[in-house]
Every structure is written in structure tokens, then in C-alpha cells.
Tab-separated table of C-alpha atoms and ligand atoms in Angstrom:
chain	number	residue	atom	x	y	z
A	1	MET	CA	182.390	103.895	181.344
A	2	GLU	CA	185.273	101.854	180.236
A	3	LEU	CA	185.350	100.632	176.562
A	4	VAL	CA	187.829	98.504	174.800
A	5	PHE	CA	188.620	98.717	170.792
A	6	ALA	CA	189.336	95.390	169.556
A	7	THR	CA	192.639	96.190	167.251
A	8	HIS	CA	195.681	95.495	167.248
A	9	ASN	CA	196.267	98.693	164.880
A	10	PRO	CA	197.831	102.029	166.570
A	11	ASN	CA	196.796	104.533	164.091
A	12	LYS	CA	193.197	103.504	164.286
A	13	ILE	CA	193.673	103.827	168.165
A	14	ARG	CA	194.739	107.709	166.981
A	15	GLU	CA	191.695	108.075	165.355
A	16	ILE	CA	189.143	107.135	167.539
A	17	ARG	CA	190.889	108.438	170.878
A	18	GLN	CA	190.563	111.879	168.905
A	19	VAL	CA	186.812	111.435	168.758
A	20	LEU	CA	185.574	109.476	171.330
A	21	PRO	CA	183.460	112.047	174.103
A	22	PRO	CA	185.176	112.189	177.283
A	23	HIS	CA	183.077	110.529	178.992
A	24	ILE	CA	184.307	107.185	177.683
A	25	THR	CA	187.548	105.623	178.076
A	26	LEU	CA	189.074	103.744	175.975
A	27	LEU	CA	191.034	100.583	177.183
A	28	THR	CA	193.240	98.933	174.341
A	29	LEU	CA	193.408	95.428	174.244
A	30	GLU	CA	196.718	95.107	175.248
A	31	ASP	CA	194.979	97.336	178.558
A	32	ILE	CA	193.158	93.980	179.369
A	33	GLY	CA	195.567	91.686	178.587
A	34	CYS	CA	195.141	90.246	175.215
A	35	ARG	CA	197.708	89.627	172.954
A	36	GLU	CA	195.897	87.133	171.227
A	37	GLU	CA	194.760	88.002	166.665
A	38	ILE	CA	191.068	87.801	167.030
A	39	GLN	CA	190.314	85.316	163.905
A	40	GLU	CA	188.093	86.798	161.466
A	41	THR	CA	186.711	84.241	159.806
A	42	ALA	CA	183.091	85.535	159.144
A	43	ASP	CA	182.182	86.127	155.020
A	44	SER	CA	180.835	89.563	155.615
A	45	LEU	CA	182.572	92.997	157.351
A	46	GLU	CA	179.538	92.279	159.651
A	47	GLY	CA	180.255	89.064	160.568
A	48	ASN	CA	184.017	89.975	161.410
A	49	ALA	CA	183.132	92.903	163.298
A	50	LEU	CA	180.951	90.786	165.795
A	51	LEU	CA	182.820	88.041	165.802
A	52	LYS	CA	185.722	90.523	167.510
A	53	ALA	CA	183.931	92.453	169.690
A	54	SER	CA	181.422	89.941	171.209
A	55	PHE	CA	185.031	87.862	171.824
A	56	VAL	CA	185.981	89.945	174.080
A	57	LEU	CA	182.634	90.950	175.913
A	58	LYS	CA	182.478	86.410	176.484
A	59	ASN	CA	186.500	86.475	177.291
A	60	TYR	CA	187.472	89.362	179.264
A	61	GLY	CA	183.377	90.694	180.572
A	62	TYR	CA	184.470	94.690	178.912
A	63	PRO	CA	181.764	96.116	176.551
A	64	CYS	CA	183.577	96.008	173.497
A	65	PHE	CA	183.789	97.459	169.890
A	66	ALA	CA	185.289	96.472	167.221
A	67	ASP	CA	186.038	97.120	162.975
A	68	ASP	CA	186.100	95.906	159.933
A	69	THR	CA	186.751	97.180	157.045
A	70	GLY	CA	187.014	96.342	153.186
A	71	LEU	CA	187.848	98.436	150.243
A	72	GLU	CA	185.469	97.120	147.229
A	73	VAL	CA	186.693	98.455	144.091
A	74	ASP	CA	184.336	98.195	141.124
A	75	ALA	CA	186.706	96.721	138.085
A	76	LEU	CA	187.304	94.548	140.727
A	77	ASP	CA	183.454	93.184	140.961
A	78	GLY	CA	184.326	94.465	144.614
A	79	ALA	CA	187.292	92.963	145.712
A	80	PRO	CA	189.479	93.030	147.682
A	81	GLY	CA	185.863	93.764	149.924
A	82	VAL	CA	185.789	91.584	153.155
A	83	PHE	CA	189.652	90.238	151.688
A	84	SER	CA	191.198	93.674	152.040
A	85	ALA	CA	193.635	92.940	155.288
A	86	ARG	CA	194.589	89.451	153.307
A	87	TYR	CA	194.740	90.489	149.843
A	88	ALA	CA	198.592	89.502	148.959
A	89	GLY	CA	198.284	86.362	151.018
A	90	THR	CA	199.386	85.728	154.768
A	91	PRO	CA	201.168	86.594	156.594
A	92	LYS	CA	198.910	90.364	156.342
A	93	ASN	CA	201.246	92.715	154.360
A	94	GLU	CA	200.019	96.125	153.777
A	95	ALA	CA	202.476	97.050	151.214
A	96	LYS	CA	202.262	93.842	149.500
A	97	ASN	CA	198.979	94.492	149.459
A	98	THR	CA	198.844	97.818	147.943
A	99	GLU	CA	201.185	96.357	144.840
A	100	LYS	CA	198.487	93.598	144.314
A	101	LEU	CA	195.994	96.398	143.500
A	102	LEU	CA	197.600	98.174	141.605
A	103	ARG	CA	199.366	95.744	139.359
A	104	GLU	CA	195.770	94.673	139.588
A	105	MET	CA	194.081	97.822	138.195
A	106	GLN	CA	197.376	98.374	135.616
A	107	ASP	CA	195.252	98.913	132.562
A	108	LYS	CA	191.434	99.774	133.804
A	109	THR	CA	190.024	102.931	133.152
A	110	ASN	CA	187.005	102.675	135.787
A	111	ARG	CA	189.317	103.543	138.793
A	112	LYS	CA	185.962	103.680	141.567
A	113	ALA	CA	186.286	101.989	144.823
A	114	GLN	CA	184.414	102.812	148.224
A	115	PHE	CA	186.097	102.302	151.532
A	116	THR	CA	183.244	100.774	153.914
A	117	THR	CA	183.893	100.464	157.754
A	118	VAL	CA	181.581	98.156	160.025
A	119	ILE	CA	181.562	98.808	163.646
A	120	ALA	CA	180.081	95.971	166.060
A	121	LEU	CA	179.313	97.225	169.993
A	122	CYS	CA	178.741	94.342	172.218
A	123	ASP	CA	177.229	96.323	175.537
A	124	GLY	CA	176.520	93.419	177.640
A	125	LYS	CA	173.389	93.759	176.693
A	126	GLU	CA	172.391	93.880	173.527
A	127	SER	CA	174.668	93.563	169.873
A	128	TYR	CA	174.569	96.893	167.566
A	129	LEU	CA	175.887	97.614	164.126
A	130	PHE	CA	177.141	101.290	162.485
A	131	ARG	CA	178.677	101.340	158.961
A	132	GLY	CA	180.153	104.294	157.189
A	133	GLU	CA	181.182	104.682	153.760
A	134	VAL	CA	183.651	106.866	151.952
A	135	GLU	CA	183.270	107.120	147.673
A	136	GLY	CA	187.023	107.861	145.854
A	137	GLU	CA	189.290	105.889	143.399
A	138	ILE	CA	192.553	103.846	143.034
A	139	THR	CA	195.234	106.350	141.931
A	140	GLU	CA	197.714	105.453	139.445
A	141	SER	CA	200.714	104.947	141.989
A	142	PRO	CA	201.011	105.711	145.579
A	143	LYS	CA	201.100	109.427	147.215
A	144	GLY	CA	201.727	110.730	150.395
A	145	GLU	CA	203.478	109.005	153.959
A	146	LYS	CA	200.484	109.694	156.661
A	147	GLY	CA	197.574	106.940	157.546
A	148	PHE	CA	198.493	103.384	156.895
A	149	GLY	CA	197.291	100.402	154.579
A	150	TYR	CA	195.800	101.508	151.340
A	151	ASP	CA	196.063	105.233	152.177
A	152	PRO	CA	198.372	106.097	149.316
A	153	VAL	CA	196.559	104.928	146.683
A	154	PHE	CA	192.528	105.930	147.612
A	155	ARG	CA	191.648	109.253	147.012
A	156	PRO	CA	188.542	110.741	148.375
A	157	LYS	CA	185.866	111.898	146.085
A	158	GLY	CA	186.433	115.505	145.650
A	159	PHE	CA	189.815	115.475	146.577
A	160	GLU	CA	193.337	116.045	144.821
A	161	LYS	CA	195.077	114.293	147.142
A	162	THR	CA	195.257	111.143	149.011
A	163	PHE	CA	194.040	109.596	152.457
A	164	ALA	CA	197.641	109.352	153.129
A	165	GLU	CA	198.750	113.107	152.232
A	166	LEU	CA	195.643	114.472	154.194
A	167	THR	CA	196.162	115.413	157.665
A	168	LEU	CA	195.123	113.229	160.434
A	169	GLN	CA	192.330	115.675	160.881
A	170	GLU	CA	191.401	116.003	157.686
A	171	LYS	CA	191.112	111.700	157.424
A	172	ASN	CA	188.610	111.826	159.855
A	173	ARG	CA	186.653	114.452	158.638
A	174	ILE	CA	185.393	112.376	155.962
A	175	SER	CA	186.590	108.616	156.590
A	176	HIS	CA	184.836	105.570	156.537
A	177	ARG	CA	185.307	104.833	159.907
A	178	ALA	CA	185.041	108.483	161.530
A	179	ARG	CA	181.389	108.384	159.621
A	180	ALA	CA	180.417	104.588	161.385
A	181	VAL	CA	182.016	106.491	164.506
A	182	THR	CA	180.149	109.132	164.571
A	183	GLN	CA	176.894	106.796	164.742
A	184	LEU	CA	178.697	104.736	167.439
A	185	LEU	CA	179.176	108.291	169.481
A	186	ARG	CA	175.530	109.149	168.957
A	187	HIS	CA	174.394	105.413	170.058
A	188	LEU	CA	176.993	105.791	173.145
A	189	GLU	CA	176.036	109.443	173.873
A	190	LYS	CA	172.907	108.231	175.494
A	191	ARG	CA	172.266	108.247	179.205
A	192	GLU	CA	172.427	104.556	180.301
A	193	TYR	CA	175.986	104.968	179.353
A	194	LYS	CA	177.052	107.365	181.307
A	195	ASN	CA	177.586	105.941	184.599
B	201	IMP	P1	190.454	95.988	158.678
B	201	IMP	O1	189.365	95.158	158.526
B	201	IMP	O2	190.479	97.020	159.672
B	201	IMP	O3	191.829	95.524	159.655
B	201	IMP	O4	190.665	96.514	157.479
B	201	IMP	C1	191.540	95.640	156.162
B	201	IMP	C2	191.815	95.942	155.871
B	201	IMP	O5	192.167	97.770	155.304
B	201	IMP	C3	193.638	96.114	156.365
B	201	IMP	O6	194.330	95.766	155.117
B	201	IMP	C4	193.969	97.416	156.596
B	201	IMP	O7	195.224	98.065	156.293
B	201	IMP	C5	193.403	98.427	155.924
B	201	IMP	N1	192.016	99.326	156.219
B	201	IMP	C6	191.712	99.730	156.602
B	201	IMP	N2	191.070	101.140	157.308
B	201	IMP	C7	192.057	101.531	156.372
B	201	IMP	C8	191.677	102.906	156.201
B	201	IMP	O8	191.376	104.164	156.760
B	201	IMP	N3	192.879	103.401	155.701
B	201	IMP	C9	193.474	102.431	154.116
B	201	IMP	N4	193.250	101.171	154.511
B	201	IMP	C10	192.862	100.771	155.634
């Protein structure tokens, strides 16, 4: 079956392509001619993921899934959370977001944080939500060149390295998105999606 992943982020597409089963053909927004930035105006990860997936289904007619991710930091009362993409303002800028986070965390001893990904699937009949989380800590300074977003300052629990120092395979074994994707895959394995 053909399934659209509603993101313009090539890193995410690479991460997901690695784990999708062969009977699913992953289409990108570019593949279906959707070049616009789909608005993320909801106040929750679930709401934003649903907005994006349902937008593609409604306007382009393809079954679609979309994800929304938030980094919740304990010492910042859960910020940046649903506002992670625009933490340092608009237009969104990943380097500035990370700099702001490190600034806000300068004097904090509790550095616990967690990434949460919510995936919404709109298959043309129903909508489904899948959630994945990973706990960790915000480092004192950025480390690593791989990955994207907050990866250089997030060290997953039980690891000495940040996400940006892990290989894609290592990150995919434990990440928030991989955990949400595992649930999506279990759902897609069902017979009704195999034709
Ligand atoms: P989005 O909602 O998935 O676009 O992500 C919200 C914010 O979190 C953006 O600033 C992303 O760069 C960041 N982000 C999303 N997933 C990851 C990840 O796996 N690692 C690091 N940062 C991420």
C-alpha cells in the first residue's frame, strides 16, 4: 500500500524508511506535490499530528501519517514541549532552539528530560494515535554531529553519548520516534493494509 509521511524533514524520512516493511511504499509530501507548510496550530502533540495527517488525506486523497515531537524538560516545567520547533521564535531555527535551551538550563542541577513522539494515522476510514517516549538528560554543551534538532544536547538514559553521537541504527533502537513507529508498524501489519 502507498502511505504518505507528512513531513518535509529528510532526516525523519530516512529514519522511517529504515524500519518500514516492504509492502508499504512510503511517499513524501514532495512525491504528492504538496509543497506547503502544514500549520501546527493545536495545543497538543496529538492535535498537531492529527491536523497534518488529516490535511493530506482531505486535500490529496492519500492515506497518511504524521508525527509531532516535543522535548519536555523537568526543570523548565515541561517546556519547550509542544512548542519545541519554535522555542526560540519564528522562523524555526534548530541551532537557536538548542542555544536557548542550554541558556535556560545554565544553573539547573536537575537535567532530566524526555522526548515524546505522537504519530497520527488517517487511513481513509479511521484515525489512530501512537505514542513513543524516551527519557534522558540535557547535557551541559552540545556533542556530536549526527542527527538533527536537539540531538546534540540530549543524552538518553543509560548511555554515555548524546543522540547526535549515536549512529542512526543505534538511535533507531531506542528513540521516541522509533517506539511510536513500532506501534504504527504493528498496526500496519494487519491484513487489511496488505492489498
Ligand atoms: P517536530 O514536531 O517533529 O517537527 O519536532 C519539534 C521539534 O523537536 C523540532 O525542533 C525538531 O527539530 C525537534 N525534534 C524532533 N524530533 C527530534 C529528534 O529525534 N531529535 C532531536 N530533535 C528532534
